[in-house]
Coordinates of C-alpha atoms and ligand atoms in Angstrom, one line a residue:
X122 CA 36.8 -4.6 12.7
X123 CA 33.4 -5.4 11.5
X124 CA 30.8 -6.5 14.1
X125 CA 29.8 -10.1 14.4
X126 CA 27.3 -12.1 16.5
X127 CA 28.0 -15.4 18.1
X128 CA 25.3 -18.0 18.5
X129 CA 26.0 -21.0 20.7
X130 CA 24.2 -24.2 20.1
X131 CA 25.0 -27.3 22.1
X132 CA 28.2 -25.7 23.3
X133 CA 29.3 -25.1 19.8
X134 CA 29.9 -21.5 18.7
X135 CA 28.9 -20.0 15.3
X136 CA 29.7 -16.5 14.1
X137 CA 27.5 -14.4 11.9
X138 CA 28.2 -11.0 10.4
X139 CA 26.3 -7.9 11.3
X140 CA 25.0 -5.8 8.4
X141 CA 24.6 -2.1 8.9
X142 CA 22.3 0.0 6.7
X143 CA 23.0 3.5 5.5
X144 CA 20.9 5.0 8.4
X145 CA 22.8 2.7 10.9
X146 CA 20.1 0.1 11.3
X147 CA 21.5 -3.3 12.2
X148 CA 20.8 -6.9 11.1
X149 CA 22.3 -10.2 11.8
X150 CA 23.0 -11.9 8.5
X151 CA 21.9 -15.5 8.9
X152 CA 21.8 -16.4 5.2
X153 CA 23.9 -19.5 5.9
X154 CA 22.4 -20.3 9.4
X155 CA 20.8 -23.6 8.2
X156 CA 23.8 -24.6 6.2
X157 CA 26.1 -24.1 9.2
X158 CA 23.9 -25.2 12.1
X159 CA 21.0 -27.2 10.7
X160 CA 18.6 -24.7 12.4
X161 CA 16.2 -22.2 10.9
X162 CA 14.7 -19.1 12.5
X163 CA 11.0 -18.9 13.4
X164 CA 9.4 -15.4 13.1
X165 CA 5.7 -15.7 12.3
X166 CA 4.5 -12.5 10.6
X167 CA 8.1 -11.5 9.9
X168 CA 8.2 -9.1 12.8
X169 CA 12.0 -9.3 13.0
X170 CA 12.9 -10.5 9.6
X171 CA 14.5 -8.4 6.9
X172 CA 13.5 -9.9 3.6
X173 CA 15.8 -7.8 1.4
X174 CA 18.3 -4.9 1.3
X175 CA 16.6 -1.9 -0.3
X176 CA 17.6 1.6 -1.3
X177 CA 14.1 2.9 -1.9
X178 CA 12.4 3.9 1.3
X179 CA 13.7 4.5 4.8
X180 CA 11.4 4.2 7.7
X181 CA 12.2 4.8 11.4
X182 CA 9.1 3.7 13.3
X183 CA 10.4 4.8 16.7
X184 CA 11.0 8.3 15.6
X185 CA 8.2 8.7 13.0
X186 CA 10.6 9.2 10.0
X187 CA 9.8 8.3 6.4
X188 CA 12.1 9.1 3.5
X189 CA 11.7 8.2 -0.2
X190 CA 15.2 7.9 -1.7
X191 CA 16.5 10.1 1.1
X192 CA 13.9 12.9 0.8
X193 CA 11.6 13.5 3.8
X194 CA 8.0 12.7 3.1
X195 CA 7.0 16.1 4.6
X196 CA 9.0 18.0 1.9
X197 CA 7.8 15.8 -0.9
X198 CA 4.1 16.2 0.1
X199 CA 4.5 19.9 0.3
X200 CA 6.7 20.6 -2.8
X201 CA 6.5 17.8 -5.3
X202 CA 3.8 16.1 -7.3
X203 CA 2.7 12.5 -7.6
X204 CA 4.3 11.8 -11.0
X205 CA 7.6 13.3 -10.0
X206 CA 7.6 11.2 -6.8
X207 CA 6.8 8.1 -8.9
X208 CA 9.9 8.9 -11.1
X209 CA 12.0 9.4 -7.9
X210 CA 11.0 6.1 -6.4
X211 CA 11.4 4.1 -9.6
X212 CA 14.6 5.7 -11.0
X213 CA 16.3 6.7 -7.7
X214 CA 16.6 10.5 -8.4
X215 CA 14.5 13.5 -9.0
X216 CA 14.0 14.2 -12.7
X217 CA 15.3 17.2 -14.5
X218 CA 12.7 19.3 -16.3
X219 CA 13.3 17.5 -19.6
X220 CA 13.3 14.1 -18.0
X221 CA 10.0 14.9 -16.2
X222 CA 8.4 16.3 -19.4
X223 CA 9.3 13.0 -21.3
X224 CA 8.1 10.9 -18.4
X225 CA 4.8 12.8 -18.2
X226 CA 4.3 12.7 -22.0
X227 CA 5.1 8.9 -22.2
X228 CA 2.5 8.2 -19.5
X229 CA -0.1 10.6 -20.9
X230 CA 0.1 9.0 -24.3
X231 CA -0.8 5.6 -22.9
X232 CA -3.8 6.4 -20.7
X233 CA -6.3 4.7 -23.1
X234 CA -7.0 1.0 -22.5
X235 CA -7.8 -1.6 -25.2
X236 CA -11.5 -1.5 -26.0
X237 CA -11.8 -5.2 -25.2
X238 CA -11.0 -4.4 -21.6
X239 CA -14.5 -2.9 -21.5
X240 CA -15.9 -6.3 -22.4
X241 CA -14.2 -7.8 -19.3
X242 CA -15.5 -4.9 -17.2
X243 CA -19.0 -5.6 -18.5
X244 CA -18.8 -9.1 -17.2
X245 CA -18.6 -7.9 -13.6
X246 CA -21.9 -7.4 -11.8
X247 CA -22.4 -3.9 -10.3
X248 CA -22.1 -5.6 -6.9
X249 CA -18.4 -6.2 -7.5
X250 CA -16.0 -4.4 -5.1
X251 CA -13.9 -2.1 -7.2
X252 CA -10.7 -3.6 -5.7
X253 CA -11.5 -7.0 -7.2
X254 CA -12.3 -5.3 -10.5
X255 CA -9.1 -3.3 -10.4
X256 CA -6.8 -6.3 -9.7
X257 CA -8.5 -8.3 -12.5
X258 CA -8.2 -5.5 -15.1
X259 CA -4.6 -5.0 -14.0
X260 CA -3.7 -8.6 -14.5
X261 CA -5.7 -8.7 -17.8
X262 CA -2.9 -6.6 -19.2
X263 CA -0.8 -9.8 -19.5
X264 CA -3.3 -10.8 -22.2
X265 CA -3.0 -7.6 -24.1
X266 CA 0.7 -7.3 -23.8
X267 CA 1.9 -11.0 -23.9
X268 CA 5.5 -9.9 -24.4
X269 CA 5.4 -8.8 -20.7
X270 CA 5.5 -12.5 -19.8
X271 CA 9.1 -12.8 -20.9
X272 CA 11.2 -12.5 -17.7
X273 CA 14.3 -11.6 -19.8
X274 CA 12.7 -8.5 -21.5
X275 CA 15.2 -5.8 -22.4
X276 CA 15.1 -2.6 -20.4
X277 CA 13.0 -0.6 -22.9
X278 CA 10.3 -3.3 -22.7
X279 CA 10.3 -3.1 -19.0
X280 CA 10.0 0.7 -19.2
X281 CA 7.0 0.3 -21.5
X282 CA 5.3 -1.9 -18.9
X283 CA 6.0 0.7 -16.2
X284 CA 4.6 3.6 -18.1
X285 CA 1.6 1.5 -19.2
X286 CA 1.0 0.5 -15.5
X287 CA 1.0 4.1 -14.3
X288 CA -0.9 5.4 -17.3
X289 CA -3.8 2.9 -17.2
X290 CA -4.2 2.6 -13.4
X291 CA -6.4 5.7 -13.1
X292 CA -8.5 4.6 -16.1
X293 CA -9.0 1.1 -14.5
X294 CA -9.7 2.7 -11.1
X295 CA -12.3 5.1 -12.5
X296 CA -13.9 2.4 -14.6
X297 CA -14.2 0.0 -11.6
X298 CA -16.2 2.8 -9.9
X299 CA -18.4 3.4 -13.0
X300 CA -19.1 -0.3 -13.0
X301 CA -20.2 -0.2 -9.4
X302 CA -22.6 2.6 -10.0
X303 CA -23.8 1.2 -13.3
X304 CA -22.8 4.2 -15.4
X305 CA -21.1 4.3 -18.8
X306 CA -17.3 4.8 -18.5
X307 CA -15.5 8.1 -19.3
X308 CA -12.4 8.1 -21.5
X309 CA -9.2 9.8 -20.3
X310 CA -8.8 13.5 -21.1
X311 CA -5.1 13.9 -21.9
X312 CA -5.2 17.7 -21.7
X313 CA -5.4 17.3 -17.9
X314 CA -2.7 16.3 -15.4
X315 CA -2.6 12.8 -13.9
X316 CA -4.8 13.4 -10.8
X317 CA -7.3 15.7 -12.6
X318 CA -7.7 13.2 -15.4
X319 CA -8.7 10.6 -12.9
X320 CA -11.2 12.9 -11.2
X321 CA -12.8 13.7 -14.5
X322 CA -13.1 10.0 -15.4
X323 CA -14.7 9.4 -12.0
X324 CA -17.2 12.2 -11.8
X325 CA -18.0 13.7 -15.2
X326 CA -21.6 13.0 -16.3
X327 CA -22.5 12.6 -20.0
X328 CA -22.7 16.0 -21.8
X329 CA -21.5 17.9 -18.7
X330 CA -18.8 20.5 -18.9
X331 CA -16.9 19.0 -15.9
X332 CA -14.4 21.4 -14.3
X333 CA -11.9 19.8 -11.9
X334 CA -11.8 21.7 -8.6
X335 CA -8.0 22.5 -7.9
X336 CA -8.5 22.1 -4.2
X337 CA -9.7 18.5 -4.7
X338 CA -7.0 17.7 -7.3
X339 CA -4.2 19.1 -5.0
X340 CA -5.5 17.3 -2.0
X341 CA -5.7 14.0 -3.9
X342 CA -2.2 14.4 -5.4
X343 CA -0.8 14.9 -1.8
X344 CA -2.6 11.8 -0.6
X345 CA -1.2 9.8 -3.5
X346 CA 2.3 11.0 -2.6
X347 CA 1.9 10.0 1.1
X348 CA 0.9 6.5 0.0
X349 CA 3.5 6.0 -2.7
X350 CA 5.8 3.6 -0.9
X351 CA 6.2 2.1 2.6
X352 CA 9.1 -0.4 2.3
X353 CA 8.4 -4.1 2.9
X354 CA 4.7 -4.0 4.0
X355 CA 2.2 -6.8 3.2
X356 CA 1.3 -5.8 -0.4
X357 CA 4.9 -4.8 -1.3
X358 CA 6.3 -8.0 0.0
X359 CA 3.6 -9.8 -2.0
X360 CA 4.6 -8.0 -5.2
X361 CA 8.3 -8.9 -4.6
X362 CA 7.6 -12.5 -3.7
X363 CA 5.3 -13.0 -6.7
X364 CA 7.8 -11.2 -9.0
X365 CA 10.6 -13.4 -7.6
X366 CA 9.1 -16.3 -9.4
X367 CA 9.7 -14.2 -12.6
X368 CA 5.9 -13.7 -13.0
X369 CA 5.1 -10.6 -15.1
X370 CA 5.0 -7.1 -13.6
X371 CA 1.3 -6.9 -14.2
X372 CA 0.5 -10.2 -12.3
X373 CA 2.9 -9.2 -9.5
X374 CA 1.1 -5.9 -9.0
X375 CA -2.3 -7.4 -9.4
X376 CA -1.3 -9.7 -6.4
X377 CA -0.2 -6.6 -4.5
X378 CA -3.6 -5.0 -5.1
X379 CA -5.3 -8.1 -3.6
X380 CA -3.0 -8.1 -0.6
X381 CA -3.7 -4.4 0.0
X382 CA -7.5 -5.0 0.0
X383 CA -7.6 -6.6 3.5
X384 CA -8.9 -4.6 6.4
X385 CA -5.7 -4.9 8.3
X386 CA -3.8 -3.2 5.4
X387 CA -5.2 -0.8 2.8
X388 CA -8.8 -1.8 3.5
X389 CA -8.5 -0.1 6.9
X390 CA -9.3 3.4 5.4
X391 CA -12.8 2.1 4.4
X392 CA -13.2 0.4 7.8
X393 CA -12.4 3.7 9.6
X394 CA -15.3 5.4 8.1
X395 CA -17.6 2.5 8.7
X396 CA -16.5 2.5 12.3
X397 CA -17.0 6.3 12.7
X398 CA -20.4 6.1 11.2
X399 CA -21.3 3.2 13.5
X400 CA -20.2 5.2 16.5
X401 CA -22.3 8.2 15.3
X402 CA -25.4 6.1 14.7
X403 CA -24.9 4.4 18.1
X404 CA -25.3 7.8 19.8
X405 CA -21.6 8.9 19.7
X406 CA -20.6 7.2 23.0
X407 CA -16.9 7.1 22.4
X408 CA -16.0 5.6 25.8
X409 CA -18.1 2.6 24.9
X410 CA -16.2 2.0 21.7
X411 CA -12.9 2.5 23.4
X412 CA -13.9 -0.1 25.9
X413 CA -14.9 -2.5 23.1
X414 CA -11.4 -2.1 21.4
X415 CA -9.7 -2.9 24.7
X416 CA -11.9 -5.9 25.5
X417 CA -10.0 -9.1 24.4
X418 CA -13.3 -11.0 24.1
X419 CA -14.5 -8.5 21.6
X420 CA -13.1 -8.8 18.0
X421 CA -13.5 -5.0 17.5
X422 CA -10.3 -3.0 17.0
X423 CA -10.0 0.7 16.6
X424 CA -9.5 0.9 12.9
X425 CA -6.9 3.4 11.8
X426 CA -5.0 2.8 15.0
X427 CA -1.7 1.0 15.5
X428 CA 1.0 0.0 13.1
X429 CA 3.5 -2.8 12.7
X430 CA 6.4 -0.4 12.5
X431 CA 5.4 3.0 13.8
X432 CA 5.6 2.9 17.6
X433 CA 5.7 6.6 18.1
X434 CA 3.6 8.3 15.4
X435 CA 2.9 7.8 11.8
X436 CA 4.3 10.9 10.0
X437 CA 1.8 10.5 7.2
X438 CA -1.1 10.7 9.7
X439 CA 0.3 14.1 10.9
X440 CA 0.3 15.5 7.4
X441 CA -3.1 14.0 6.6
X442 CA -4.7 15.4 9.7
X443 CA -3.6 18.9 8.8
X444 CA -4.7 18.4 5.2
X445 CA -8.1 17.1 6.3
X446 CA -8.7 20.3 8.3
X447 CA -7.8 22.6 5.4
X448 CA -9.6 20.5 2.7
X449 CA -12.8 20.6 4.7
X450 CA -12.5 24.3 5.3
X451 CA -11.7 25.1 1.7
X452 CA -14.6 23.0 0.4
X453 CA -16.9 24.3 3.1
X454 CA -17.7 20.7 4.2
X455 CA -18.9 20.0 7.7
X456 CA -18.4 16.3 8.4
X457 CA -19.7 15.2 11.8
X458 CA -17.5 12.1 11.7
X459 CA -14.5 14.4 11.8
X460 CA -15.5 15.5 15.3
X461 CA -15.9 11.9 16.4
X462 CA -12.5 11.0 14.9
X463 CA -10.8 13.9 16.8
X464 CA -12.5 13.0 20.1
X465 CA -11.7 9.3 19.6
X466 CA -8.0 10.2 18.9
X467 CA -7.9 12.5 22.0
X468 CA -9.3 9.9 24.3
X469 CA -7.3 6.9 22.9
X470 CA -4.0 8.9 23.1
X471 CA -4.5 9.3 26.9
X472 CA -5.7 5.8 27.6
X473 CA -3.1 3.5 29.1
X474 CA -4.1 0.6 26.9
X475 CA -3.2 2.5 23.8
X476 CA -0.2 4.3 25.4
X477 CA 1.4 1.0 26.7
X478 CA 1.0 -0.7 23.3
X479 CA 2.2 2.3 21.4
X480 CA -1.0 2.5 19.3
X481 CA -1.3 5.8 17.5
X482 CA -3.4 7.0 14.5
X483 CA -2.0 5.7 11.3
X484 CA -2.3 7.0 7.7
X485 CA -5.8 5.6 7.3
X486 CA -7.3 7.3 10.3
X487 CA -7.9 10.7 8.5
X488 CA -7.5 9.8 4.9
X489 CA -11.1 8.4 4.7
X490 CA -12.4 11.7 6.0
X491 CA -10.6 13.6 3.2
X492 CA -11.7 11.1 0.5
X493 CA -15.3 11.6 1.7
X494 CA -15.0 15.4 1.5
X495 CA -13.6 15.0 -2.0
X496 CA -16.7 13.0 -3.0
X497 CA -15.0 9.7 -3.3
X498 CA -17.3 6.8 -2.3
X499 CA -16.2 4.5 0.6
X500 CA -15.7 1.4 -1.6
X501 CA -13.2 3.4 -3.6
X502 CA -10.9 4.3 -0.7
X503 CA -8.7 1.3 -0.9
X504 CA -8.5 1.8 -4.7
X505 CA -7.1 5.3 -4.0
X506 CA -4.5 3.7 -1.8
X507 CA -3.6 1.3 -4.6
X508 CA -3.3 4.2 -7.1
X509 CA -0.9 5.9 -4.7
X510 CA 1.1 2.7 -3.9
X511 CA 1.6 1.8 -7.5
X512 CA 5.0 3.6 -8.0
X513 CA 6.3 1.9 -4.8
X514 CA 5.3 -1.5 -6.1
X515 CA 6.9 -0.8 -9.4
X516 CA 10.1 0.4 -7.8
X517 CA 10.3 -2.6 -5.5
X518 CA 9.6 -5.0 -8.3
X519 CA 12.4 -3.3 -10.4
X520 CA 14.9 -3.4 -7.5
X521 CA 14.2 -7.1 -6.9
X522 CA 14.7 -7.8 -10.6
X523 CA 17.8 -5.6 -11.0
X524 CA 19.4 -7.3 -7.9
X525 CA 18.5 -10.7 -9.5
X526 CA 17.1 -11.8 -6.1
X527 CA 16.4 -15.6 -5.7
X528 CA 12.8 -16.9 -5.5
X529 CA 11.1 -16.1 -2.2
X530 CA 10.6 -19.3 -0.4
X531 CA 10.3 -19.3 3.4
X532 CA 10.7 -22.4 5.5
X533 CA 8.5 -23.8 8.3
X534 CA 8.5 -25.9 11.5
X535 CA 6.2 -28.8 10.8
X536 CA 3.8 -29.5 13.6
X537 CA 1.5 -32.1 12.0
X538 CA 1.3 -35.9 12.3
X539 CA 4.5 -37.9 12.1
X540 CA 4.9 -40.6 9.5
X541 CA 2.3 -43.4 9.7
X542 CA 1.1 -46.1 7.3
X543 CA -2.0 -45.7 5.1
X544 CA -5.1 -47.5 6.4
X545 CA -7.6 -48.8 3.8
X546 CA -11.1 -47.3 4.1
X547 CA -12.8 -50.6 5.1
X548 CA -10.4 -50.9 8.1
X549 CA -11.0 -47.4 9.5
Ligands
CMC722 N1 -7.3 -1.6 18.5 C1 -7.2 -2.2 19.6 N2 -6.1 -2.9 20.0 C2 -5.1 -3.0 19.1 C3 -5.1 -2.4 17.9 C4 -6.3 -1.6 17.5 N3 -6.3 -1.0 16.4 N4 -4.0 -2.6 17.2 C5 -3.2 -3.4 18.0 N5 -3.9 -3.7 19.1 C6 -3.4 -4.4 20.3 C7 -3.5 -5.9 20.0 O1 -4.7 -6.5 20.5 C8 -2.3 -6.4 20.8 O2 -2.7 -6.4 22.2 P1 -2.0 -7.5 23.2 O3 -0.6 -7.2 23.2 O4 -2.7 -7.2 24.5 O5 -2.4 -8.8 22.6 C9 -1.2 -5.3 20.7 O6 -2.0 -4.1 20.4 C10 -0.3 -5.5 19.5 O7 -1.0 -5.7 18.3 P2 -0.6 -6.7 17.1 O8 -1.8 -7.1 16.4 O9 0.3 -7.7 17.7 O10 0.3 -5.7 16.3 P3 0.7 -5.9 14.8 O11 1.9 -5.1 14.6 O12 0.7 -7.3 14.4 O13 -0.5 -5.2 14.0 C11 -1.9 -3.7 12.9 C12 -0.5 -4.0 13.4 C13 -1.9 -2.4 12.0 C14 -2.4 -4.8 12.0 C15 -2.9 -3.5 14.0 O14 -2.4 -2.4 14.9 C16 -4.3 -3.3 13.6 O15 -5.0 -4.3 13.4 N6 -4.8 -2.0 13.5 C17 -6.1 -1.7 13.0 C18 -6.1 -1.9 11.4 C19 -5.4 -0.7 10.8 O16 -5.6 0.5 11.1 N7 -4.6 -1.0 9.7 C20 -3.9 0.0 8.9 C21 -2.5 -0.1 9.0 S1 -1.7 1.4 8.3 C22 -2.0 1.2 6.6 C23 -1.1 0.2 6.0 O17 0.1 0.4 6.0 O18 -1.6 -0.8 5.6

């Protein structure tokens, strides 16, 4: 017999079904709670609320497990490449050789962006944060491909939007950087693979014979894989909820880029480096900064620590820490903030404040150190996260569309003034 849950309100009993996921995780299905009882649930920040059923990513925060479509993240990071992982997330299976070749060719053919996009880019001052530029350029695709606004597009039209999104993202990202440094943009070199193409657009100077360093390209590709999806996080939920209104894929993803930007989400990788630099410039007194993070009257938090779902360790952080060591060694880079990061981690992991609250280093703690070693400027860190997360956003948008999910529309408990008559201004 399937499991149920009984809720008793005012001595009246109501029964609700229990839903079990494929990895045995459990939920109480309260879809008809309000209809049956007149009550809603209140869960600010959605800490206990499942917003959807999803077959894309499995995450077990207590045991530090992360799978994309059933494949452990550790194996994908070691053996796969970013475009293959993108295919896996979006289509639910690993591609055959011929499927991958077509996928890669379809994306590579569409890396150019309309020249008029450059006019939009030119309108941004060089003080613009690249995340703002990226989300604007991404959304601007709705103007260049107006057919994408049709919510009932056939599958081949949706496919075209997907490959355009993946193809143009590195071009937008590199151009957002070029705008920030006031340099002319580079065009995509389609002889290169996805990650190397991005690096060349970022770093090649006019007239230079730019050679992509394979150590850098491999490390970046691995980082993109580690960021590719993370189930119903803030930006992904944003993409799904915007998409649920049948807004276009481009505007849904542009909204996701904006959600990712904040320092509590993707913006944390930038904040980690700022924090480590501050600690270094302040004389490297780690105990002082740990005390600040614990002080409830001080707004300072240890950036790159803690996670809404990982309460043991973040498996991505483990892989990234190892990668940071080898990238720095291979490139012969000595970064003093790496020592500070390692000491900070060691001290925090022994401190009862962090232990009791189950606060461990997350994916962002070491990713910034690798980005720095790869020569990527701090303002671009969150853009790198967005490039990595793009396949996840697309896969989640597709799943929501294919499942024909209803518009996302939470309820609330109203705590404002109760009904009262309007008072004319001369009587107040
Ligand atoms: N430093 C100090 N204290 C912390 C930290 C931190 N980094 N994170 C959480 N706490 C404390 C918090 O003050 C609270 O203490 P108390 O119970 O005494 O009030 C307790 O731990 C629980 O924190 P919370 O804010 O209720 O937890 P949450 O699940 O709402 O927040 C988080 C998760 C990631 C927003 C938070 O841990 C945080 O702000 N971390 C720093 C920012 C960061 O690294 N973000 C990147 C997340 S990973 C990348 C991504 O997926 O976006």
